[in-house]
Amino acid sequence: MNIAEARTWIAQARSVAVLTGAGISAESGLPTFRGPGGLWRNFRPEELATPEAFRRDPQLVWEWYDWRRSVHAKCEPNAGHRALAEFEQRVQEFLLITQNVDSLHERAGSRRVVHLHGSLWRLRCMVCGGEEENTQVPLDPLPPRCACGGMLRPDVVWFGEPLPQAAMERALQAAYSADVFLVAGTSSVVYPAAALPHVAKQHGARVIEVNLETTEMSAMADITLRGKCGELLPQLLPADF
Ligand code: OAD
């Protein structure tokens, strides 16, 4: 592990981009997707997280998302989220790119955030396409309805759906211009998000990975830090921050 070198790179960087995954929220009590206790170990994505599943049984899909919203509502940001919010204050050019659908980065104080996979707290109308923020837990009625009468869906990206274009464009721009690209708490198996560190490296960034274990991208990272986000990310803040 080379925390001191990673800290120096970040301190000297003009532009930093960060990609986070479910691992950063694990210490807040939220389950990850893969690995022990992961959501995809206990639930079948094709029954809950595809447009076909929603068309087939919107009630079942909504019950699952309503349950996830209730679990998320009880969680608090952890030291890893807070450290990234601190980075944003200090680095000239900064973007936090998250695959997470929770709002823990924002609740920790991050403002320069793009959500590649949407948000559990935003709903989108299947009929008029209107979007709304909604923090009601539990939702009533279920499935929820838009003012136009149409059924609302969670504004998250399901398997087989494209990523929100504006979010992906911002993420790519950040990858092109980053001096340091930090990847924290993701298995790096879901594309196109997992391509971002590779894009950044091709454009000259140094890549730092923070994860409990070896992942698909560990071999290409310039520094890999093994351990918990909540313990390692605060240590990456340069001392004079
Ligand atoms: P995964 O569940 O695939 O991976 C979580 C990663 O976090 C693993 O590599 C763990 O080793 C690591 N990890 C767990 N706890 C950690 C901790 N405290 N500190 C550091 N690392 C830790 O989750 P994602 O990579 O986010 O997509 O999954 C990517 C996408 O797959 C999700 O956004 C979701 C899912 O299907 C959609 O919903 C579209």
CSV table of C-alpha atoms and ligand atoms in Angstrom, one decimal:
chain,number,residue,atom,x,y,z
A,1,MET,CA,0.0,0.0,0.0
A,2,ASN,CA,1.3,3.4,-0.8
A,3,ILE,CA,-1.1,5.9,0.9
A,4,ALA,CA,1.6,8.6,1.2
A,5,GLU,CA,2.3,8.6,-2.6
A,6,ALA,CA,-1.5,8.6,-3.4
A,7,ARG,CA,-1.9,11.5,-1.1
A,8,THR,CA,0.9,13.4,-2.8
A,9,TRP,CA,-0.6,12.8,-6.2
A,10,ILE,CA,-4.0,14.1,-5.1
A,11,ALA,CA,-2.4,17.1,-3.4
A,12,GLN,CA,-0.6,18.1,-6.6
A,13,ALA,CA,-3.5,17.4,-8.9
A,14,ARG,CA,-5.3,20.2,-10.7
A,15,SER,CA,-8.2,17.9,-11.7
A,16,VAL,CA,-9.5,14.9,-9.8
A,17,ALA,CA,-12.4,12.5,-10.8
A,18,VAL,CA,-13.8,9.9,-8.5
A,19,LEU,CA,-15.9,6.8,-9.4
A,20,THR,CA,-17.8,5.2,-6.5
A,21,GLY,CA,-19.8,2.1,-6.2
A,22,ALA,CA,-21.9,0.2,-3.6
A,23,GLY,CA,-18.8,-0.5,-1.4
A,24,ILE,CA,-18.6,3.1,-0.3
A,25,SER,CA,-22.1,2.8,1.2
A,26,ALA,CA,-21.5,-0.6,2.8
A,27,GLU,CA,-20.2,1.0,6.0
A,28,SER,CA,-23.4,3.0,6.2
A,29,GLY,CA,-25.3,-0.4,6.4
A,30,LEU,CA,-26.4,-0.7,2.7
A,31,PRO,CA,-25.9,-4.0,1.0
A,32,THR,CA,-23.7,-4.2,-2.1
A,33,PHE,CA,-24.8,-6.1,-5.2
A,34,ARG,CA,-22.1,-8.8,-5.5
A,35,GLY,CA,-20.2,-10.7,-2.8
A,36,PRO,CA,-21.4,-12.0,0.5
A,37,GLY,CA,-24.8,-10.5,1.4
A,38,GLY,CA,-25.0,-8.8,-2.0
A,39,LEU,CA,-28.5,-8.0,-3.4
A,40,TRP,CA,-27.9,-10.1,-6.5
A,41,ARG,CA,-27.1,-13.1,-4.3
A,42,ASN,CA,-30.7,-12.9,-2.9
A,43,PHE,CA,-32.7,-11.4,-5.7
A,44,ARG,CA,-32.9,-12.1,-9.4
A,45,PRO,CA,-32.2,-8.9,-11.4
A,46,GLU,CA,-34.3,-10.1,-14.4
A,47,GLU,CA,-37.3,-10.2,-12.1
A,48,LEU,CA,-36.7,-6.8,-10.5
A,49,ALA,CA,-34.5,-4.5,-12.5
A,50,THR,CA,-35.4,-4.7,-16.1
A,51,PRO,CA,-38.0,-2.8,-18.2
A,52,GLU,CA,-39.6,-6.2,-19.0
A,53,ALA,CA,-40.0,-7.1,-15.3
A,54,PHE,CA,-41.7,-3.7,-14.7
A,55,ARG,CA,-44.1,-4.2,-17.6
A,56,ARG,CA,-44.9,-7.7,-16.3
A,57,ASP,CA,-45.4,-6.9,-12.6
A,58,PRO,CA,-45.0,-3.3,-11.6
A,59,GLN,CA,-46.4,-4.0,-8.2
A,60,LEU,CA,-43.6,-6.5,-7.4
A,61,VAL,CA,-40.9,-4.3,-8.8
A,62,TRP,CA,-42.3,-1.3,-6.8
A,63,GLU,CA,-42.4,-3.3,-3.6
A,64,TRP,CA,-38.7,-4.1,-4.0
A,65,TYR,CA,-37.8,-0.5,-4.6
A,66,ASP,CA,-40.1,0.7,-1.8
A,67,TRP,CA,-38.3,-1.7,0.5
A,68,ARG,CA,-34.9,-0.4,-0.7
A,69,ARG,CA,-36.0,3.2,-0.1
A,70,SER,CA,-37.0,2.3,3.4
A,71,VAL,CA,-33.6,0.7,4.1
A,72,HIS,CA,-31.8,3.7,2.6
A,73,ALA,CA,-33.8,6.2,4.5
A,74,LYS,CA,-32.5,4.9,7.8
A,75,CYS,CA,-28.8,5.2,6.7
A,76,GLU,CA,-26.3,7.9,7.4
A,77,PRO,CA,-23.3,9.0,5.3
A,78,ASN,CA,-20.0,7.6,6.6
A,79,ALA,CA,-16.4,8.8,6.9
A,80,GLY,CA,-15.7,7.8,3.2
A,81,HIS,CA,-18.6,10.0,1.9
A,82,ARG,CA,-17.5,12.8,4.1
A,83,ALA,CA,-13.9,12.6,2.9
A,84,LEU,CA,-15.0,12.9,-0.7
A,85,ALA,CA,-17.2,15.9,0.1
A,86,GLU,CA,-14.0,17.5,1.6
A,87,PHE,CA,-12.0,16.7,-1.5
A,88,GLU,CA,-14.5,18.8,-3.5
A,89,GLN,CA,-13.8,21.8,-1.4
A,90,ARG,CA,-10.0,21.6,-2.0
A,91,VAL,CA,-9.4,20.4,-5.6
A,92,GLN,CA,-9.7,23.0,-8.3
A,93,GLU,CA,-11.5,20.8,-10.8
A,94,PHE,CA,-13.5,17.9,-9.3
A,95,LEU,CA,-16.2,15.5,-10.2
A,96,LEU,CA,-17.7,12.7,-8.2
A,97,ILE,CA,-19.2,10.1,-10.5
A,98,THR,CA,-21.3,7.6,-8.7
A,99,GLN,CA,-23.1,4.4,-9.7
A,100,ASN,CA,-25.0,4.5,-6.4
A,101,VAL,CA,-28.7,5.3,-6.4
A,102,ASP,CA,-28.6,6.4,-2.8
A,103,SER,CA,-28.2,10.1,-1.8
A,104,LEU,CA,-25.4,9.6,0.8
A,105,HIS,CA,-22.9,11.6,-1.2
A,106,GLU,CA,-25.2,14.6,-1.3
A,107,ARG,CA,-26.1,14.2,2.4
A,108,ALA,CA,-22.4,14.2,3.2
A,109,GLY,CA,-22.1,17.6,1.5
A,110,SER,CA,-21.0,16.7,-2.0
A,111,ARG,CA,-22.4,19.0,-4.7
A,112,ARG,CA,-20.4,18.2,-7.8
A,113,VAL,CA,-22.0,14.7,-8.3
A,114,VAL,CA,-23.3,12.9,-11.3
A,115,HIS,CA,-25.4,9.8,-10.9
A,116,LEU,CA,-24.7,7.3,-13.7
A,117,HIS,CA,-27.4,4.8,-12.6
A,118,GLY,CA,-30.1,7.3,-11.5
A,119,SER,CA,-31.6,7.8,-8.0
A,120,LEU,CA,-34.0,5.9,-5.8
A,121,TRP,CA,-35.4,9.3,-4.7
A,122,ARG,CA,-36.5,10.4,-8.2
A,123,LEU,CA,-39.5,9.1,-10.0
A,124,ARG,CA,-40.3,9.3,-13.7
A,125,CYS,CA,-43.7,9.1,-15.4
A,126,MET,CA,-44.2,6.2,-17.9
A,127,VAL,CA,-46.8,8.3,-19.8
A,128,CYS,CA,-45.7,12.0,-19.9
A,129,GLY,CA,-42.0,11.5,-19.0
A,130,GLY,CA,-42.2,14.1,-16.2
A,131,GLU,CA,-39.7,13.6,-13.3
A,132,GLU,CA,-40.2,14.4,-9.6
A,133,GLU,CA,-38.2,14.2,-6.4
A,134,ASN,CA,-40.0,12.0,-3.9
A,135,THR,CA,-38.9,11.1,-0.4
A,136,GLN,CA,-42.1,9.5,0.9
A,137,VAL,CA,-41.4,6.2,2.8
A,138,PRO,CA,-43.4,4.0,2.4
A,139,LEU,CA,-44.9,5.2,-0.9
A,140,ASP,CA,-48.7,5.5,-0.9
A,141,PRO,CA,-50.2,4.6,-3.3
A,142,LEU,CA,-48.0,1.9,-4.6
A,143,PRO,CA,-47.3,2.0,-7.5
A,144,PRO,CA,-47.2,5.8,-7.3
A,145,ARG,CA,-49.0,8.0,-9.8
A,146,CYS,CA,-48.1,11.1,-11.7
A,147,ALA,CA,-50.3,14.2,-11.7
A,148,CYS,CA,-51.2,13.2,-15.3
A,149,GLY,CA,-52.6,9.9,-14.1
A,150,GLY,CA,-49.7,7.8,-15.6
A,151,MET,CA,-47.8,5.3,-13.5
A,152,LEU,CA,-44.4,6.5,-12.1
A,153,ARG,CA,-41.3,4.3,-12.2
A,154,PRO,CA,-38.1,4.6,-10.3
A,155,ASP,CA,-35.7,6.9,-12.2
A,156,VAL,CA,-32.9,4.3,-12.1
A,157,VAL,CA,-31.1,2.6,-14.9
A,158,TRP,CA,-32.3,-1.0,-15.4
A,159,PHE,CA,-30.4,-3.8,-17.2
A,160,GLY,CA,-30.6,-3.3,-20.9
A,161,GLU,CA,-31.2,0.5,-20.6
A,162,PRO,CA,-28.8,3.2,-21.7
A,163,LEU,CA,-27.2,5.5,-19.2
A,164,PRO,CA,-28.5,9.1,-18.9
A,165,GLN,CA,-26.6,10.8,-21.7
A,166,ALA,CA,-25.8,14.1,-20.0
A,167,ALA,CA,-24.4,12.3,-16.9
A,168,MET,CA,-22.2,10.1,-19.0
A,169,GLU,CA,-21.0,13.0,-21.0
A,170,ARG,CA,-20.0,14.9,-17.9
A,171,ALA,CA,-18.3,11.7,-16.5
A,172,LEU,CA,-16.3,11.3,-19.8
A,173,GLN,CA,-15.2,14.9,-19.8
A,174,ALA,CA,-13.9,14.5,-16.2
A,175,ALA,CA,-12.1,11.3,-17.2
A,176,TYR,CA,-10.4,13.1,-20.2
A,177,SER,CA,-9.2,16.0,-18.0
A,178,ALA,CA,-8.4,14.2,-14.7
A,179,ASP,CA,-4.8,14.1,-13.4
A,180,VAL,CA,-5.9,11.6,-10.8
A,181,PHE,CA,-8.8,9.2,-11.2
A,182,LEU,CA,-9.8,7.5,-7.9
A,183,VAL,CA,-12.0,4.4,-8.0
A,184,ALA,CA,-13.6,3.5,-4.7
A,185,GLY,CA,-15.8,0.6,-3.6
A,186,THR,CA,-16.8,-0.8,-7.0
A,187,SER,CA,-16.3,-4.3,-8.5
A,188,SER,CA,-15.7,-2.6,-11.9
A,189,VAL,CA,-17.7,-5.2,-13.8
A,190,VAL,CA,-20.6,-3.0,-15.0
A,191,TYR,CA,-20.0,-1.1,-18.2
A,192,PRO,CA,-19.9,1.6,-19.4
A,193,ALA,CA,-19.0,3.0,-15.8
A,194,ALA,CA,-16.1,0.5,-15.5
A,195,ALA,CA,-14.6,2.0,-18.7
A,196,LEU,CA,-14.1,5.4,-17.2
A,197,PRO,CA,-10.8,4.7,-15.3
A,198,HIS,CA,-9.4,3.1,-18.5
A,199,VAL,CA,-10.4,6.2,-20.5
A,200,ALA,CA,-8.8,8.4,-17.8
A,201,LYS,CA,-5.6,6.4,-17.9
A,202,GLN,CA,-5.4,6.6,-21.7
A,203,HIS,CA,-5.6,10.4,-21.3
A,204,GLY,CA,-2.8,10.6,-18.9
A,205,ALA,CA,-4.4,10.2,-15.4
A,206,ARG,CA,-2.9,8.3,-12.6
A,207,VAL,CA,-5.4,5.7,-11.3
A,208,ILE,CA,-5.8,4.9,-7.6
A,209,GLU,CA,-8.1,2.1,-6.5
A,210,VAL,CA,-9.6,1.8,-3.0
A,211,ASN,CA,-11.3,-1.6,-2.4
A,212,LEU,CA,-11.5,-4.4,0.1
A,213,GLU,CA,-10.4,-6.9,-2.5
A,214,THR,CA,-8.8,-7.3,-6.0
A,215,THR,CA,-11.1,-6.3,-8.8
A,216,GLU,CA,-11.3,-6.4,-12.6
A,217,MET,CA,-9.4,-3.1,-12.7
A,218,SER,CA,-6.8,-3.6,-10.0
A,219,ALA,CA,-4.1,-4.7,-12.5
A,220,MET,CA,-4.3,-1.4,-14.5
A,221,ALA,CA,-4.4,0.8,-11.4
A,222,ASP,CA,-1.2,2.7,-10.6
A,223,ILE,CA,-1.8,2.3,-6.8
A,224,THR,CA,-4.2,-0.1,-5.2
A,225,LEU,CA,-5.2,0.5,-1.6
A,226,ARG,CA,-6.7,-2.5,0.1
A,227,GLY,CA,-9.2,-1.7,2.9
A,228,LYS,CA,-12.4,0.1,3.8
A,229,CYS,CA,-13.4,3.3,2.1
A,230,GLY,CA,-14.3,4.8,5.5
A,231,GLU,CA,-10.8,4.2,6.7
A,232,LEU,CA,-8.7,4.9,3.6
A,233,LEU,CA,-10.4,7.8,1.9
A,234,PRO,CA,-9.9,10.2,4.9
A,235,GLN,CA,-6.2,9.3,4.9
A,236,LEU,CA,-6.0,10.5,1.3
A,237,LEU,CA,-6.8,14.0,2.2
A,238,PRO,CA,-3.5,15.9,2.2
A,239,ALA,CA,-2.3,17.0,5.6
A,240,ASP,CA,-2.7,20.7,5.0
A,241,PHE,CA,-6.3,20.4,3.9
B,1,OAD,P1,-20.7,-4.4,-6.4
B,1,OAD,O1,-21.5,-5.0,-5.3
B,1,OAD,O2,-20.5,-5.1,-7.7
B,1,OAD,O3,-19.2,-4.2,-5.8
B,1,OAD,C1,-19.0,-3.6,-4.5
B,1,OAD,C2,-17.5,-3.5,-4.4
B,1,OAD,O4,-17.2,-2.8,-3.2
B,1,OAD,C3,-16.7,-4.9,-4.3
B,1,OAD,O5,-15.6,-4.9,-5.1
B,1,OAD,C4,-16.3,-5.0,-2.8
B,1,OAD,O6,-15.1,-5.6,-2.6
B,1,OAD,C5,-16.2,-3.5,-2.4
B,1,OAD,N1,-16.4,-3.2,-1.0
B,1,OAD,C6,-17.4,-3.6,-0.2
B,1,OAD,N2,-17.3,-3.0,1.0
B,1,OAD,C7,-16.3,-2.1,0.9
B,1,OAD,C8,-15.8,-1.1,1.8
B,1,OAD,N3,-16.3,-0.9,3.0
B,1,OAD,N4,-14.7,-0.4,1.4
B,1,OAD,C9,-14.2,-0.6,0.2
B,1,OAD,N5,-14.7,-1.5,-0.7
B,1,OAD,C10,-15.7,-2.2,-0.4
B,1,OAD,O7,-21.2,-2.9,-6.5
B,1,OAD,P2,-21.0,-1.9,-7.7
B,1,OAD,O8,-19.6,-2.0,-8.3
B,1,OAD,O9,-21.4,-0.6,-7.3
B,1,OAD,O10,-26.2,-1.3,-11.3
B,1,OAD,O11,-22.0,-2.4,-8.8
B,1,OAD,C11,-22.1,-1.8,-10.0
B,1,OAD,C12,-23.5,-1.8,-10.5
B,1,OAD,O12,-24.0,-3.2,-10.6
B,1,OAD,C13,-24.5,-1.1,-9.6
B,1,OAD,O13,-24.6,0.3,-9.8
B,1,OAD,C14,-25.8,-1.7,-10.0
B,1,OAD,C15,-25.4,-3.2,-10.1
B,1,OAD,O14,-26.2,-4.0,-10.9
B,1,OAD,C16,-27.4,-0.8,-11.6
B,1,OAD,O15,-28.3,-0.9,-10.7
B,1,OAD,C17,-27.6,-0.3,-12.9
